[in-house]
Structure formats: C-alpha cells, structure tokens
Short mmCIF file of C-alpha atoms in Angstrom, two decimals:
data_model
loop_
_atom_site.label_atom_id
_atom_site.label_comp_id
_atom_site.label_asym_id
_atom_site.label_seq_id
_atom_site.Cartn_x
_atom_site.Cartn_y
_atom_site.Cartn_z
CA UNK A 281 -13.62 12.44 12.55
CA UNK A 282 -11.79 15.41 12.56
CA UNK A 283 -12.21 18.53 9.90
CA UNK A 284 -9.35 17.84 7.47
CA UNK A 285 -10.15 14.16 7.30
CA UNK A 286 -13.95 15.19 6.25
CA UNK A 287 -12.85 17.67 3.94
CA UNK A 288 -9.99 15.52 2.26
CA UNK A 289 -12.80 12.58 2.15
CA UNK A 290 -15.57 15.04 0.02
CA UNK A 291 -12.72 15.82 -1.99
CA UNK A 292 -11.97 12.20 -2.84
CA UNK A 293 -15.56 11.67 -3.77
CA UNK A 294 -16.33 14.50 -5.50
CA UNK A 295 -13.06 13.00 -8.03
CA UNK A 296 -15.97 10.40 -8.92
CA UNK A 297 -18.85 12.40 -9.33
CA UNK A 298 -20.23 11.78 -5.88
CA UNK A 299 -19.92 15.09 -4.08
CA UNK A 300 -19.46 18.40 -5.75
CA UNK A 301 -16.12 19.61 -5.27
CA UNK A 302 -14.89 21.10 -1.76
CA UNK A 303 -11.56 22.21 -0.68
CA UNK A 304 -11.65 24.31 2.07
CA UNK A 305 -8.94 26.66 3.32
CA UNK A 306 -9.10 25.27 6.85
CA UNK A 307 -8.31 21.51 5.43
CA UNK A 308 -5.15 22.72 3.75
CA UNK A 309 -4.06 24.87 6.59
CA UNK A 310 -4.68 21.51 8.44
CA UNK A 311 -3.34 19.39 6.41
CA UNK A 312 -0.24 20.48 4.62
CA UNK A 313 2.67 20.28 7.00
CA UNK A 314 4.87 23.01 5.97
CA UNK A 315 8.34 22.01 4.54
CA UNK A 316 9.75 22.67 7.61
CA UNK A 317 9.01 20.22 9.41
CA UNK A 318 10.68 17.48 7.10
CA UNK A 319 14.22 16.79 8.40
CA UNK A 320 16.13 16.34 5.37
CA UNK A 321 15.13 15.57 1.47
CA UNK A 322 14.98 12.40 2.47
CA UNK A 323 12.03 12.37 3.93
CA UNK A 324 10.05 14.59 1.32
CA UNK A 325 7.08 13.20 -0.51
CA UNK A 326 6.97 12.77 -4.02
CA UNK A 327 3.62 12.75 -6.11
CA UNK A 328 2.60 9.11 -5.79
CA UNK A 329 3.59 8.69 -2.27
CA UNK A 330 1.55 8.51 1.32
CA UNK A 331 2.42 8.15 4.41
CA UNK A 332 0.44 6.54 6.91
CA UNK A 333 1.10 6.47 10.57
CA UNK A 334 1.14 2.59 11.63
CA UNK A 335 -1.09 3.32 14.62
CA UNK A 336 -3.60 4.86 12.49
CA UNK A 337 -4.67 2.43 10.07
CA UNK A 338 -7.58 -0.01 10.24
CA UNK A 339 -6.62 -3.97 11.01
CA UNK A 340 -8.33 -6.73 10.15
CA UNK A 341 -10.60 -6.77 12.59
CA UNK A 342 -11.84 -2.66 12.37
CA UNK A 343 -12.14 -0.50 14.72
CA UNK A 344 -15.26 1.02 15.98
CA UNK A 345 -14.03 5.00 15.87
CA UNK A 346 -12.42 6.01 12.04
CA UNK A 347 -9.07 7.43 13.21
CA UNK A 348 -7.12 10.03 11.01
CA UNK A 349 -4.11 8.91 8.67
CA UNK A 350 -1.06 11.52 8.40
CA UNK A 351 -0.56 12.61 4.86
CA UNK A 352 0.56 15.76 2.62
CA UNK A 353 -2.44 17.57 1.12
CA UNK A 354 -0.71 18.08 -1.66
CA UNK A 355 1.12 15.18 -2.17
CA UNK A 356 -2.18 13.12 -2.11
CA UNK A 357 -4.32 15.55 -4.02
CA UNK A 358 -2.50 15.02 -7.02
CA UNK A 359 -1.72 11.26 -6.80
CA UNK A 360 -5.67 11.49 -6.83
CA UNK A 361 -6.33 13.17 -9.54
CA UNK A 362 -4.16 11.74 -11.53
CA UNK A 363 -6.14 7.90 -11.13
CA UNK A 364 -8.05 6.62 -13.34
CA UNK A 365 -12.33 7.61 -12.18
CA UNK A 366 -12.54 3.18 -12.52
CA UNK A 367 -9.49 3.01 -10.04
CA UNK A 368 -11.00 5.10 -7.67
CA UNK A 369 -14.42 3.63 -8.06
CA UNK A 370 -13.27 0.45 -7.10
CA UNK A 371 -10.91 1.73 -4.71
CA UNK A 372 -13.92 3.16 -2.52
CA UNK A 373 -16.47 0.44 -3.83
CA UNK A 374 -14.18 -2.23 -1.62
CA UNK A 375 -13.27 0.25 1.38
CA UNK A 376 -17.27 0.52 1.57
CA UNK A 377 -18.00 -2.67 1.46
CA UNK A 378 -15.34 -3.62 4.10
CA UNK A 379 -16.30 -0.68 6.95
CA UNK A 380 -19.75 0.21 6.87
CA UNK A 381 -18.47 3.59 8.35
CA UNK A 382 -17.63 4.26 5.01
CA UNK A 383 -20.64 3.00 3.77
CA UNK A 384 -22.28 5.18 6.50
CA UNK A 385 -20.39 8.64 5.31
CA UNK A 386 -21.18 8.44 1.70
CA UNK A 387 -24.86 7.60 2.15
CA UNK A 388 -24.69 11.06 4.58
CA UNK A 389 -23.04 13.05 1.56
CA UNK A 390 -24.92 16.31 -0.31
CA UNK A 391 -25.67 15.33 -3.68
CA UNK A 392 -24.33 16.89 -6.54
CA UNK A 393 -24.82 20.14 -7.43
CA UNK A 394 -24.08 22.54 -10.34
CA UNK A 395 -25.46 25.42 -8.29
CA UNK A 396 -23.12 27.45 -6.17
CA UNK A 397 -23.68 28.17 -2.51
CA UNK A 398 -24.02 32.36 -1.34
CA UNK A 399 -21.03 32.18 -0.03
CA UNK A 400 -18.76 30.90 -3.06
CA UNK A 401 -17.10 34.27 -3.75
CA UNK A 402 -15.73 33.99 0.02
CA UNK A 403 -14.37 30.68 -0.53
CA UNK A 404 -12.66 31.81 -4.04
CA UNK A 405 -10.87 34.51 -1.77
CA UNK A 406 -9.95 31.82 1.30
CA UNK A 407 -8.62 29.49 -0.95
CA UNK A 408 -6.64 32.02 -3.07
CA UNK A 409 -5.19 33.24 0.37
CA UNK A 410 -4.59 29.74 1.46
CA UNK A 411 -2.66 29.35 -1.87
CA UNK A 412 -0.68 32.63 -1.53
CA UNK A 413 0.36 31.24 2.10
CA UNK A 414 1.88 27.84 1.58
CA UNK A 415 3.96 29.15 -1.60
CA UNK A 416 5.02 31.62 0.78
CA UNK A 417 5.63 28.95 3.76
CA UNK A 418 7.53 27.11 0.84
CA UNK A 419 9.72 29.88 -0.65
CA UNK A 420 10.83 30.87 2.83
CA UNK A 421 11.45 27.22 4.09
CA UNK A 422 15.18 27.65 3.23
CA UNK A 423 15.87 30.95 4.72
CA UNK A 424 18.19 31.03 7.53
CA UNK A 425 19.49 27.41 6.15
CA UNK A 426 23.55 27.25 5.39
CA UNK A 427 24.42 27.22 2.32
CA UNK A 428 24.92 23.58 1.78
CA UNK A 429 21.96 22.99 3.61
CA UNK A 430 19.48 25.12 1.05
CA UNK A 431 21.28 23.21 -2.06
CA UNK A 432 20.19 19.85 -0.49
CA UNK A 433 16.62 21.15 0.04
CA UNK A 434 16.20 23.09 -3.00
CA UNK A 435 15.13 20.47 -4.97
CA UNK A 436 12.30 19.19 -2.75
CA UNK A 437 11.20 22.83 -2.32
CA UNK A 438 10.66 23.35 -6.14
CA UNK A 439 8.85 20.23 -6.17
CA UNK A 440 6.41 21.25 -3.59
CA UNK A 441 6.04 24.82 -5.54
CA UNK A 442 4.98 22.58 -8.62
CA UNK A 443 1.95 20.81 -6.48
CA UNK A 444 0.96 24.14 -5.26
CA UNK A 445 0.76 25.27 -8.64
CA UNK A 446 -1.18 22.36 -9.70
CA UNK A 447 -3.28 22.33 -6.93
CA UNK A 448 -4.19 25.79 -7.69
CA UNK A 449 -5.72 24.68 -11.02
CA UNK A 450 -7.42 21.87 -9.62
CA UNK A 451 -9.11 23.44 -7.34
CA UNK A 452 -10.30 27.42 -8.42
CA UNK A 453 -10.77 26.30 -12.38
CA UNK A 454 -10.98 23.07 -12.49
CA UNK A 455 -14.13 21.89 -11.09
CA UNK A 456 -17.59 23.13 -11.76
CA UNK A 457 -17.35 25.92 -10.40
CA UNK A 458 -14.49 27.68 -11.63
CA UNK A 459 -13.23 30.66 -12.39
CA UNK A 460 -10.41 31.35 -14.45
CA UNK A 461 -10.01 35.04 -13.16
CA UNK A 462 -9.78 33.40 -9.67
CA UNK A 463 -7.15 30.82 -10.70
CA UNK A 464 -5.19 33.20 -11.88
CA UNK A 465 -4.70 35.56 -9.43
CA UNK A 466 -3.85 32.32 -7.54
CA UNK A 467 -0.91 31.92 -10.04
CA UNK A 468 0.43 35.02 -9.83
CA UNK A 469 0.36 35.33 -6.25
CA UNK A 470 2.86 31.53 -6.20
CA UNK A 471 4.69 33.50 -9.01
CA UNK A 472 5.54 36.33 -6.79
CA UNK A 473 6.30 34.96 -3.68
CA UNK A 474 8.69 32.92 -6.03
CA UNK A 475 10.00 36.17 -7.21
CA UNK A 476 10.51 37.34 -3.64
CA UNK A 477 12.75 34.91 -2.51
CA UNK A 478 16.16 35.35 -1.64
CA UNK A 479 17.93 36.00 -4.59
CA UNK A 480 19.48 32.80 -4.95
CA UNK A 481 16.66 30.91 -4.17
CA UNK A 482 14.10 32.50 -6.94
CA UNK A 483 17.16 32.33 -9.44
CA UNK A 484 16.91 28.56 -9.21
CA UNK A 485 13.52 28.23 -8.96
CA UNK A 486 13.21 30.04 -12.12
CA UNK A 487 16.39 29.80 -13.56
CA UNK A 488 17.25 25.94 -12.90
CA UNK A 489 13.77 24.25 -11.79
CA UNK A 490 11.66 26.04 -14.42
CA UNK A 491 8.92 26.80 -12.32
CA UNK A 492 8.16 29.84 -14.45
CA UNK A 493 7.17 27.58 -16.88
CA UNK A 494 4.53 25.37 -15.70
CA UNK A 495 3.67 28.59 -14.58
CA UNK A 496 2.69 30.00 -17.32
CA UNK A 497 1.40 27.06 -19.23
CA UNK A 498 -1.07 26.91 -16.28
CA UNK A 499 -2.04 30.36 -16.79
CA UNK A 500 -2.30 29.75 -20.58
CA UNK A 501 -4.59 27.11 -20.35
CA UNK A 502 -7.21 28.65 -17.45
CA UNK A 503 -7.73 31.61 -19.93
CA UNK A 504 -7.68 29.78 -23.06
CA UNK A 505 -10.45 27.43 -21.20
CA UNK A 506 -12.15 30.82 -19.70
CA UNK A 507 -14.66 29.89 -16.90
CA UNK A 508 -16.54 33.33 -14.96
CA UNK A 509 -19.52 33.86 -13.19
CA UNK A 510 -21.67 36.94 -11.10
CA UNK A 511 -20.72 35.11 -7.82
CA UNK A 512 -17.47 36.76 -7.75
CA UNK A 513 -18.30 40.62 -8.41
CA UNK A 514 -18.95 41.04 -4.75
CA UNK A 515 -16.01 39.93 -3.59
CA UNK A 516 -13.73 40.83 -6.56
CA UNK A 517 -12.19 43.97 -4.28
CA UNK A 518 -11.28 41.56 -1.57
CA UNK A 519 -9.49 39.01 -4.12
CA UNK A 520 -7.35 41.48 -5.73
CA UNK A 521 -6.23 42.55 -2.24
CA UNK A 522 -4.39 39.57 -2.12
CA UNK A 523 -2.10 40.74 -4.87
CA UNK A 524 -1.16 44.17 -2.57
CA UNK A 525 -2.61 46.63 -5.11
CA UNK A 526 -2.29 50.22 -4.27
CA UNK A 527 -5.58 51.50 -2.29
CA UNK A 528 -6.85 53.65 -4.66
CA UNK A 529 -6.95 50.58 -7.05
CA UNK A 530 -9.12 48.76 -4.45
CA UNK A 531 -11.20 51.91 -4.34
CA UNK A 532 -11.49 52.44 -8.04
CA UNK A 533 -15.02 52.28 -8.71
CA UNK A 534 -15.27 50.60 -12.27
CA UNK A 535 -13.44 47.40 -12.33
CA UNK A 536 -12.04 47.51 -16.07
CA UNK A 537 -9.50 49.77 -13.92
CA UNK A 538 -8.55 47.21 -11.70
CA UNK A 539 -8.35 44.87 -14.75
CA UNK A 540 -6.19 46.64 -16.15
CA UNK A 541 -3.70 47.05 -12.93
CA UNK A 542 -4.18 43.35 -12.53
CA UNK A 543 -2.52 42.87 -16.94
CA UNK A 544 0.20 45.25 -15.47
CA UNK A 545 1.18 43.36 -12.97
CA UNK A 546 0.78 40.24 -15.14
CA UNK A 547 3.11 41.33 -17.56
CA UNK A 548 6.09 42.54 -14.82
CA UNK A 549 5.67 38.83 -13.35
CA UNK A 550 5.74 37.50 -16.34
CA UNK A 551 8.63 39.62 -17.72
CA UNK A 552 10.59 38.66 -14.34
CA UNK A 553 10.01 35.14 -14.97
CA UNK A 554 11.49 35.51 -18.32
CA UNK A 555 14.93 37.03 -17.27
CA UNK A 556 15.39 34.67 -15.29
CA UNK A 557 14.86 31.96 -18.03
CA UNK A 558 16.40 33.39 -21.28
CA UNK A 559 17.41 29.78 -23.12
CA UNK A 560 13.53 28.29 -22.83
CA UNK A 561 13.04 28.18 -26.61
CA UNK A 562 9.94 29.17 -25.87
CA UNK A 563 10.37 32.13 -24.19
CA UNK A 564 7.39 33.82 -25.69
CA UNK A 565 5.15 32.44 -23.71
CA UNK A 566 6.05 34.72 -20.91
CA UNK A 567 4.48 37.39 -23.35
CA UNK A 568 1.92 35.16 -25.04
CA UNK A 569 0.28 34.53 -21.87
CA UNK A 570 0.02 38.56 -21.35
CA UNK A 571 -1.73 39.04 -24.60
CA UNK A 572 -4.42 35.72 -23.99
CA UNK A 573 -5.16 37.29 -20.58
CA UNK A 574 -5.74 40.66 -22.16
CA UNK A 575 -7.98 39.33 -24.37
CA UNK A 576 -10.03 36.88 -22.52
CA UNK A 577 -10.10 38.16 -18.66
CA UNK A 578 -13.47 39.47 -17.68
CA UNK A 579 -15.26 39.09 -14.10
CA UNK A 580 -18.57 37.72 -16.00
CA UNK A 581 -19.93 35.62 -18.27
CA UNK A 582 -20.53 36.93 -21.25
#
C-alpha cells in the first residue's frame, strides 16, 4: 500500500479515536493534485465529493492486494471531518468486516497517545511548509491563464484556498497536539501568498470571495482556544523562517523579539486584508484578531 494511502487511512481513524492524529507533509505533497491539473471548473471537487478511479475499487469478489483510490486530500479531509464519529464508525465497522485487510491494518495500528513523539516540532515546521506550498501552488494556478480563462477558474481556486485554510486548523490546532502559535503562522503564510497574487487575482480573493474572512475567524478562534507546548522552542527559529523574517530576527536571541516581529507582520496582513474588504460590517475583526494575538501568543504553556 503505498505512503499516502497509509497516511490518509491513520488519518481516517484517528477521526474516531483509533489512532492519534497524523498528517504528514509527504501524504499531502502526494496526495493533493495541484489545481493545475484539472482541465476546466468542471471538473473541480467540491467538499462532499470523491473521485474514485473505476479500476481501483474493490468488487464483489475482493482482491487479494488493497489498491490505491485517486482522491483530493483536501477535498476528502474535510468531507471527513465534517461526519458524524457514528457515521464513520459504522462506515469502517462494515469495510472491516467485509476485507479482513482492513481488519488486518487496524489491528496493526499504534494506540492512542496523548504523548508527543521527539520529533513533533519537525513535523509542526513540515506541515506548516507543506501548507505555505499548496496556497502558493493555488494562488499561482491562474497565472499565465487569459483573461477569460482566470474568471472561469477563479471560483474553484478560492474554493480550494478555503480547504487549505481549514485544513490548516484541522490539522496544527486541532488535534491533541496542537499548537495555536503553529496554526497560525500557517494562516498567515495562506494569507500572504493570497496577498501576493497578481493583483487581480488577490483583489478577488479578498475583495469578492472573502477569503480574508474565514481567515481571520480561523485565526480568532486558534488564539481564543490557545493550545502551546515546550516541543516547539527548538524548532521555533526554523518555523518563523517560513514567514521570510529578516536574519537578524532569526538570530535574535530572546524570542519575545521575534514575537513581536511575528504581531507586526500580523497586523500588515491583516490591515491588507482589510483594504481589500472595506463593506464587511465587520471589518474590525481584521484589528480584533491583532489585539487577541497580542494578548494570548506565547511559545509555552503557561
């Protein structure tokens, strides 16, 4: 069975409780087709929809080797997670039952654990690179496009921002082990390659799509909800790099300095966001969400 159908299998048991929860960079890289590689809108993916290559799929009678089903990482990751924990308890209670493969895979699973591994500040900083690269893969889907061409896609491109956004929650606050620092800085970085774009592709993300919204909302709620830990003081300096500080700020020996680059840079986004959104009637969450991060962002647990 091949990586990204391992990985996207942990992650559909740990949505139940039977696996702690796993998303590794390598499985989205995998995974995710980029949006260039769909045709036209019509063949985008919306949230509750998979698609399964015919050839792949069991039959009646099984198959003695589990074979790998094509689907959108994202896509599927939220249609998960949005189930209810009995659907998908039955759901893998009766694909069990009917391939003892299955059977075979979840008997051979880690049990749960509330401890993190050594290694967990690496995999905060792999998946908040991972992140940073399909918004950027997303944002830049269009360029090059004619003009007709990027109105027909834009759409499907927003809607693709919005799962990476989500996805971003999910995974780096969400689950157990958390951290709302890490999320963050995972938000920021969609936010600015969104900013980036061509300037009439961020104006409609922003502008018509709204992205800077759910943006912020996300934000709001991962440091209203604040989840930190020691794990990620080693590899704090490599995190931040993400966000192309200056070197000296990766140098700076006490971090309250690079905090405080990191609320600067917060606030700009944020402030960008906003201009291109003046007639949100509530605009002042673009600032709101400044003054809760101010307040709340540490690297530990207090």
């Amino acid at each position: 069975m091949t990586t990204a159908s391992k990985g996207l299998f942990a992650y559909f048991l740990s949505l139940i409780g039977l696996d702690r929860v796993t998303h590794s960079a390598s499985f989205l890289k995998n995974a995710a087709p980029s949006l260039q590689a769909s045709s036209s809108s019509a063949s985008f993916m919306t949230e509750s929809t998979l698609v399964v290559n015919g050839s792949d799929v069991y039959d009646e009678k099984g198959r003695n080797n589990l074979t790998t089903m094509a689907y959108d990482a994202w896509s599927l990751q939220t249609m998960l997670s949005n189930l209810p924990k009995i659907a998908l308890c039955s759901l893998l209670t009766s694909t069990a039952l009917k391939y003892p493969k299955v059977m075979q895979m979840i008997a051979n699973e880690q049990p749960a654990t509330w401890m993190l591994p050594k290694d967990d500040a690496q995999d905060y900083v792999r998946e908040t690179q991972a992140i940073k690269d399909q918004a950027r893969r997303v944002v830049h889907s269009l360029d090059g496009l004619r003009p007709s061409e990027q109105f027909a896609r834009e759409t499907e491109m927003a809607q693709e921002l919005q799962r990476v956004v989500r996805f971003s929650t999910n995974t780096l606050h969400a689950s157990p082990q958390g951290h709302s620092l890490v999320a963050l800085v995972a938000l920021m970085c969609v936010a600015k390659e969104g900013l980036c774009a061509l300037p009439e592709v961020s104006k409609y993300i922003f502008g018509r799509a709204h992205l800077g919204r759910l943006l912020v909302l996300e934000m709001a709620g991962v440091l209203k909800n604040y989840k930190a830990s020691h794990t990620l003081l080693a590899q704090w300096p490599n995190l931040l790099s993400i966000l192309d500080p200056p070197k000296a700020v990766v140098a700076a020996a006490d971090p309250a300095d690079q905090l405080a680059w990191l609320m600067d840079v917060l606030s700009e986004v944020c402030a960008q966001m906003h201009d291109c959104d003046r007639h949100w009637a509530f605009g002042q969450e673009y600032e709101n969400v400044v003054n809760i991060a101010a307040r709340n962002c540490r690297l530990v647990a207090h």
